[in-house]
Structure formats: structure tokens, C-alpha cells
Short mmCIF file of C-alpha atoms in Angstrom, two decimals:
data_model
loop_
_atom_site.label_atom_id
_atom_site.label_comp_id
_atom_site.label_asym_id
_atom_site.label_seq_id
_atom_site.Cartn_x
_atom_site.Cartn_y
_atom_site.Cartn_z
CA MET Y 24 -39.01 -35.47 20.16
CA ALA Y 25 -35.41 -36.53 21.25
CA SER Y 26 -35.13 -33.76 24.15
CA ALA Y 27 -37.59 -35.79 26.45
CA LEU Y 28 -35.48 -38.90 26.22
CA ILE Y 29 -32.47 -36.58 27.01
CA LEU Y 30 -33.90 -34.89 29.76
CA LEU Y 31 -34.89 -38.06 31.24
CA PRO Y 32 -32.11 -38.63 33.64
CA LEU Y 33 -32.45 -35.21 34.97
CA TYR Y 34 -36.06 -35.40 35.85
CA ILE Y 35 -35.78 -38.89 37.41
CA HIS Y 36 -32.37 -37.44 39.64
CA ASN Y 37 -34.33 -34.58 40.52
CA LEU Y 38 -38.15 -35.61 41.07
CA SER Y 39 -40.22 -38.41 42.92
CA THR Y 40 -41.86 -40.97 40.45
CA ALA Y 41 -45.19 -39.00 41.83
CA ALA Y 42 -43.54 -35.78 40.80
CA TYR Y 43 -42.80 -37.23 37.56
CA GLY Y 44 -45.88 -38.34 37.30
CA ALA Y 45 -47.55 -34.95 37.60
CA LEU Y 46 -44.99 -33.92 35.35
CA ALA Y 47 -46.15 -35.98 32.69
CA VAL Y 48 -49.74 -34.97 33.35
CA TYR Y 49 -48.85 -31.15 32.62
CA MET Y 50 -46.55 -32.00 29.51
CA VAL Y 51 -49.70 -33.99 28.14
CA PHE Y 52 -51.90 -30.26 28.87
CA THR Y 53 -48.82 -28.38 27.15
CA LEU Y 54 -49.08 -30.59 24.20
CA LEU Y 55 -53.02 -30.06 24.09
CA VAL Y 56 -52.25 -26.09 24.18
CA GLN Y 57 -50.01 -26.37 21.73
CA ILE Y 58 -51.96 -28.17 19.14
CA VAL Y 59 -54.73 -25.46 19.73
CA VAL Y 60 -53.01 -22.64 19.65
CA THR Y 61 -50.92 -24.20 16.23
CA PHE Y 62 -54.35 -25.08 14.69
CA SER Y 63 -52.73 -27.30 12.12
CA PHE Y 64 -51.00 -24.69 10.25
CA ASP Y 65 -47.42 -26.60 10.80
CA THR Y 66 -49.11 -29.02 8.43
CA SER Y 67 -50.81 -26.83 5.83
CA ILE Y 68 -47.88 -24.68 5.89
CA TYR Y 69 -46.55 -27.47 3.65
CA ILE Y 70 -49.20 -27.47 1.32
CA HIS Y 71 -49.57 -23.51 0.93
CA TYR Y 72 -45.86 -22.70 0.51
CA HIS Y 73 -45.53 -25.05 -2.40
CA GLU Y 74 -48.66 -23.67 -4.00
CA LEU Y 75 -47.75 -19.96 -3.42
CA LYS Y 76 -43.94 -20.11 -3.75
CA GLY Y 77 -44.38 -18.57 -7.24
CA ASP Y 78 -46.13 -15.67 -6.09
CA THR Y 79 -44.07 -13.92 -3.66
CA LYS Y 80 -46.91 -11.20 -2.36
CA LYS Y 81 -49.12 -13.67 -1.99
CA LEU Y 82 -46.56 -15.78 -0.13
CA LYS Y 83 -46.12 -13.08 2.46
CA VAL Y 84 -49.35 -12.30 2.73
CA PHE Y 85 -50.43 -16.19 3.66
CA VAL Y 86 -47.13 -16.59 5.83
CA SER Y 87 -48.13 -13.41 7.96
CA SER Y 88 -51.59 -13.75 8.20
CA ALA Y 89 -51.25 -17.42 9.32
CA ILE Y 90 -49.01 -16.08 12.48
CA ILE Y 91 -50.95 -12.96 13.02
CA PHE Y 92 -54.06 -15.41 13.56
CA MET Y 93 -51.99 -17.56 15.47
CA ILE Y 94 -50.99 -14.87 18.09
CA LEU Y 95 -54.46 -14.12 18.60
CA LEU Y 96 -55.70 -17.74 19.11
CA SER Y 97 -53.02 -17.53 21.65
CA LEU Y 98 -54.07 -14.52 23.59
CA ALA Y 99 -57.41 -15.80 22.98
CA THR Y 100 -56.62 -19.14 24.34
CA ALA Y 101 -54.57 -18.10 27.17
CA PHE Y 102 -57.13 -15.66 28.85
CA ILE Y 103 -60.34 -18.12 28.62
CA LEU Y 104 -57.55 -20.53 30.54
CA SER Y 105 -56.20 -18.03 32.62
CA ILE Y 106 -60.05 -17.62 34.21
CA THR Y 107 -61.56 -21.01 33.90
CA GLY Y 108 -58.10 -23.04 34.05
CA GLY Y 109 -58.89 -23.00 37.86
CA LEU Y 110 -62.47 -24.57 37.78
CA LEU Y 111 -61.52 -26.98 35.01
CA PHE Y 112 -58.59 -28.48 37.14
CA THR Y 113 -60.64 -28.77 40.07
CA VAL Y 114 -63.48 -30.96 38.30
CA ALA Y 115 -60.86 -32.78 35.99
CA PHE Y 116 -58.72 -33.63 38.86
CA PRO Y 117 -60.59 -33.70 42.31
CA ASP Y 118 -58.43 -34.63 45.67
CA MET Y 119 -55.33 -34.98 43.52
CA ASN Y 120 -52.00 -33.18 43.59
CA ILE Y 121 -52.79 -31.40 40.33
CA SER Y 122 -53.37 -27.65 40.18
CA PHE Y 123 -53.71 -25.13 37.32
CA TYR Y 124 -52.03 -22.27 39.52
CA PRO Y 125 -49.52 -21.71 39.01
CA TYR Y 126 -47.96 -24.84 37.13
CA GLY Y 127 -50.69 -25.18 34.78
CA LEU Y 128 -50.75 -21.54 33.64
CA ALA Y 129 -46.78 -22.35 33.25
CA SER Y 130 -47.79 -24.72 31.08
CA VAL Y 131 -50.51 -22.50 29.05
CA GLY Y 132 -47.68 -20.56 27.93
CA SER Y 133 -45.12 -23.13 27.22
CA GLY Y 134 -47.60 -24.46 25.07
CA VAL Y 135 -48.28 -20.89 23.01
CA PHE Y 136 -44.54 -20.56 22.95
CA GLN Y 137 -43.51 -24.32 21.55
CA ALA Y 138 -46.65 -23.64 19.08
CA LEU Y 139 -45.30 -20.72 17.31
CA PHE Y 140 -41.59 -21.78 17.27
CA ARG Y 141 -43.04 -25.44 15.80
CA VAL Y 142 -45.11 -23.60 12.76
CA HIS Y 143 -41.28 -21.66 11.95
CA SER Y 144 -39.84 -25.15 11.78
CA SER Y 145 -42.71 -26.57 9.60
CA LEU Y 146 -41.66 -23.42 7.13
CA LEU Y 147 -38.16 -24.02 7.22
CA GLN Y 148 -38.86 -28.00 6.15
CA SER Y 149 -41.10 -26.28 3.50
CA ARG Y 150 -38.45 -24.07 2.09
CA GLU Y 151 -35.53 -27.12 2.55
CA LYS Y 152 -33.28 -25.29 4.75
CA PRO Y 153 -32.21 -28.08 6.85
CA GLU Y 154 -29.07 -26.42 8.40
CA THR Y 155 -31.13 -23.24 9.64
CA PHE Y 156 -34.07 -26.50 10.43
CA LEU Y 157 -31.32 -28.24 12.64
CA TRP Y 158 -29.55 -25.35 14.64
CA SER Y 159 -32.81 -23.51 15.59
CA ASN Y 160 -33.89 -26.85 17.07
CA ILE Y 161 -30.75 -27.72 18.67
CA VAL Y 162 -30.20 -24.01 20.35
CA SER Y 163 -33.70 -24.12 21.49
CA PHE Y 164 -33.38 -27.40 23.20
CA SER Y 165 -30.09 -26.02 24.60
CA ILE Y 166 -31.86 -23.42 25.92
CA VAL Y 167 -34.52 -25.24 27.27
CA ALA Y 168 -32.25 -27.75 28.86
CA ILE Y 169 -30.04 -24.73 30.56
CA PHE Y 170 -33.47 -23.50 32.07
CA ILE Y 171 -34.37 -26.41 33.68
CA ILE Y 172 -31.32 -27.15 35.04
CA ILE Y 173 -30.98 -23.88 37.05
CA GLY Y 174 -34.60 -24.14 37.48
CA PHE Y 175 -33.66 -27.39 39.56
CA GLU Y 176 -31.03 -25.72 41.22
CA ILE Y 177 -32.94 -22.93 42.38
CA TYR Y 178 -35.98 -25.34 43.24
CA PRO Y 179 -34.49 -28.88 44.16
CA ASN Y 180 -36.83 -31.75 44.18
CA SER Y 181 -39.54 -29.09 43.05
CA LEU Y 182 -42.04 -29.10 39.98
CA ALA Y 183 -41.02 -25.47 39.69
CA GLY Y 184 -37.81 -26.18 37.53
CA PRO Y 185 -38.91 -28.26 35.03
CA ILE Y 186 -42.08 -26.55 34.47
CA PHE Y 187 -40.91 -22.88 34.51
CA GLY Y 188 -37.33 -23.96 33.25
CA ARG Y 189 -39.14 -24.76 29.76
CA LEU Y 190 -41.13 -21.66 29.96
CA LEU Y 191 -38.59 -19.18 30.14
CA GLY Y 192 -36.89 -21.25 28.00
CA SER Y 193 -39.57 -21.25 25.10
CA ILE Y 194 -39.86 -17.61 25.48
CA ILE Y 195 -36.31 -16.78 23.67
CA PRO Y 196 -36.67 -19.27 20.51
CA ALA Y 197 -40.41 -18.28 20.04
CA ALA Y 198 -39.43 -14.58 19.75
CA TRP Y 199 -36.57 -15.38 17.50
CA ALA Y 200 -39.04 -16.95 15.54
CA LEU Y 201 -41.54 -14.46 15.37
CA SER Y 202 -39.20 -11.72 14.52
CA ARG Y 203 -37.57 -13.81 11.47
CA ILE Y 204 -40.98 -14.60 9.97
CA PHE Y 205 -41.82 -10.54 10.31
CA ARG Y 206 -38.70 -9.28 9.17
CA GLU Y 207 -38.65 -11.54 5.92
CA PHE Y 208 -42.26 -11.58 5.08
CA GLY Y 209 -43.95 -8.07 6.69
CA VAL Y 210 -46.48 -7.67 8.77
CA HIS Y 211 -49.84 -8.48 6.51
CA TRP Y 212 -53.51 -9.34 7.32
CA ASP Y 213 -55.87 -11.08 4.89
CA PHE Y 214 -58.78 -12.92 6.48
CA GLU Y 215 -60.85 -13.37 3.20
CA TRP Y 216 -57.87 -15.58 1.94
CA LEU Y 217 -56.86 -16.93 5.11
CA LYS Y 218 -60.32 -18.39 5.27
CA THR Y 219 -59.40 -20.76 2.41
CA SER Y 220 -56.83 -22.30 4.89
CA ILE Y 221 -58.47 -22.41 8.09
CA GLY Y 222 -60.95 -24.79 6.20
CA PHE Y 223 -58.36 -27.01 5.23
CA ASN Y 224 -57.09 -26.73 8.77
CA THR Y 225 -60.34 -27.64 10.71
CA TYR Y 226 -60.39 -31.09 9.63
CA ASN Y 227 -56.89 -31.74 10.09
CA PHE Y 228 -56.87 -30.09 13.80
CA ILE Y 229 -59.52 -32.99 14.31
CA TYR Y 230 -57.22 -35.67 13.29
CA GLN Y 231 -54.34 -33.61 15.52
CA LEU Y 232 -56.79 -33.94 18.69
CA GLN Y 233 -57.45 -37.56 17.93
CA GLN Y 234 -54.18 -38.36 17.79
CA TRP Y 235 -53.60 -36.31 20.96
CA VAL Y 236 -56.46 -38.64 22.69
CA ILE Y 237 -54.48 -42.00 20.93
CA ASN Y 238 -51.15 -40.82 22.22
CA GLN Y 239 -51.23 -38.67 25.28
CA PHE Y 240 -54.69 -38.97 27.19
CA ASP Y 241 -54.12 -42.16 28.84
CA ARG Y 242 -51.96 -40.60 31.34
CA VAL Y 243 -54.65 -38.34 32.36
CA LEU Y 244 -57.02 -41.31 32.44
CA MET Y 245 -54.86 -43.42 34.28
CA ILE Y 246 -55.11 -40.86 37.06
CA PHE Y 247 -58.11 -41.75 38.07
CA PHE Y 248 -57.59 -45.75 38.22
CA LEU Y 249 -53.78 -45.42 39.87
CA THR Y 250 -51.59 -43.09 41.78
CA LEU Y 251 -49.41 -40.80 40.38
CA SER Y 252 -46.16 -42.74 40.78
CA ASP Y 253 -47.65 -45.52 38.63
CA VAL Y 254 -48.29 -42.70 35.96
CA GLY Y 255 -44.70 -41.93 36.29
CA VAL Y 256 -43.38 -45.25 35.69
CA TYR Y 257 -45.89 -45.82 32.51
CA ASP Y 258 -44.79 -42.76 31.19
CA PHE Y 259 -40.53 -43.86 31.47
CA ALA Y 260 -41.67 -46.95 29.97
CA LEU Y 261 -43.12 -44.99 27.19
CA LYS Y 262 -40.04 -42.20 26.49
CA CYS Y 263 -38.05 -45.66 26.35
CA LEU Y 264 -39.65 -45.76 22.82
CA ILE Y 265 -39.17 -42.48 21.75
CA PRO Y 266 -35.40 -43.80 19.69
CA VAL Y 267 -37.94 -45.77 17.18
CA VAL Y 268 -40.83 -43.13 17.16
CA LEU Y 269 -37.81 -40.39 16.44
CA LEU Y 270 -36.37 -42.34 13.64
CA MET Y 271 -39.57 -42.92 11.98
CA ASN Y 272 -40.71 -39.41 12.21
CA SER Y 273 -37.39 -38.36 11.18
CA LEU Y 274 -37.57 -40.24 7.91
CA HIS Y 275 -41.24 -38.92 7.37
CA SER Y 276 -40.12 -35.39 7.46
CA SER Y 277 -36.91 -35.84 5.47
CA PHE Y 278 -38.96 -36.81 2.47
CA TYR Y 279 -42.49 -35.03 3.01
CA PRO Y 280 -41.44 -31.79 1.70
CA LYS Y 281 -40.08 -32.77 -1.58
CA VAL Y 282 -42.89 -34.88 -1.85
CA VAL Y 283 -45.30 -32.25 -1.72
CA SER Y 284 -43.10 -29.98 -3.77
CA ALA Y 285 -43.22 -32.70 -6.67
CA VAL Y 286 -46.83 -32.75 -6.52
CA MET Y 287 -47.68 -29.34 -6.77
CA ALA Y 288 -45.13 -28.80 -9.64
CA GLN Y 289 -47.47 -31.04 -11.57
CA ALA Y 290 -49.99 -29.28 -13.81
#
């Protein structure tokens, strides 16, 4: 969340107000893809980790199966959107300077890689490994920021810089997270057992979609009534609220794993 605020001066300096408004719409789409691919495993892993941490074998099967399921879901999502995305954007954004190719497709890739890294971060929180969690996210943000800066140098005053920079920068952290998970938990697949988790995830997935509509969909809705420049100004104003939201979310994330651990430890 802090990265959105830290990178804000870079976007304002290199993009017009209308281009920044278009970037905000693409970022909203990226978050939607991230929610779909994550399928609430970033939340359920809190519960199941503490439920299974006493049985190493079951824990390894669950974590590995969840990641494999997400990879399969990522491939399916990317394949379907690569075919239908052009039509979807044409219908959703007629006569607007927002197209699926190439920026929308790149946003899909960013959402996929961010989802994989996010679940790994949730696993670190569940295991109460704050040092690894902190440094992995700092390094991840730094890589993305470097690629975005390089992108602006290659494509000045263009959406190609931030969108493709974020895509390329998110690949490395996601690859690191996957290699770390499979190296520690192995490669296992038990869909029958995984169905228990998917049943829990479905309701939370619907909740996360509702939160996306509440917190993100307004940018998309505004396009039909205002200009992209207006959307850019509105998104900038919301970014100014990030310090408050970041503080509240950070406090919640710091004690939530301990609460779950204490609850699951009870007979």
C-alpha cells in the first residue's frame, strides 16, 4: 500500500492527468485479477496453518496444494482473458482511451504474480516471521520501482513505463516466493482435502469481491460520467488517505496472526 504513495510523485511527474486516470483504471483491473487468482487463500492460510502446524505432513500437503491450485487458476484466468479481454474492454469502455491490448493484458500478468507473492507474504505472517516478511516486501517494492523508473526512461510520458515496469518487476518476487514454498513444503496435490479449504474460501472470496466494488469500482464507474483527467484527480485524492489506511491495516496485521494462534490452541 505504501508503494502506491511513494511512487505517486513519479507518476505525477511523468504522466498527464488523463494518463494517470487511465493508469488508475488499469490498476483497479489488476487488483480484481489478483483477488480472483488468490481466491482468498491469503486469508484461509491464516486459519489452516495454525490448524495443521502440529502435523507437518498435512501442512505441507495443504500449502503445496493451495499454491498449485492458484497456479492452475492463474493459467486459466490468463487464458480466458487473453481471448475475451479485448471484447470485454470494448464493451465496457466504448469510445475511451482504455484498451485491453497491450496494457490490459500486462495488467493481468501483474495481478497473477502479485497474487502469488501475496499468499507467500500471508504465510510469513501466519508463521510470525516479521523480518523475512519486511525485507521480502521491501525488496519486492524496490524491484518494481526500479523497473518502473527504467520504463519511464525508455517510454517517457507513456503508460508503457509503469504498466510494463510493474509486470516485469513482479515476476522476480513471485518466482522467489514459489521457489521458497516448493523448496520447503515440496510438491503435493490433494484436491479432496483441498475442497474443505475451497468451501471456506468461497464465502470470503465473495466478501473480497464486495470490498473491491466498495473500494475500487468507483474509478471505473466515474469514466462513464467524467473525463479520465477527473478520475486521475480523484485517485490522487484517495492516495492521500493511504497513510491512515496503512496504519490501521498494519496494526490489524500485526496482532491478527497471534489472535488466530491463540484461538486455535484452545481445546
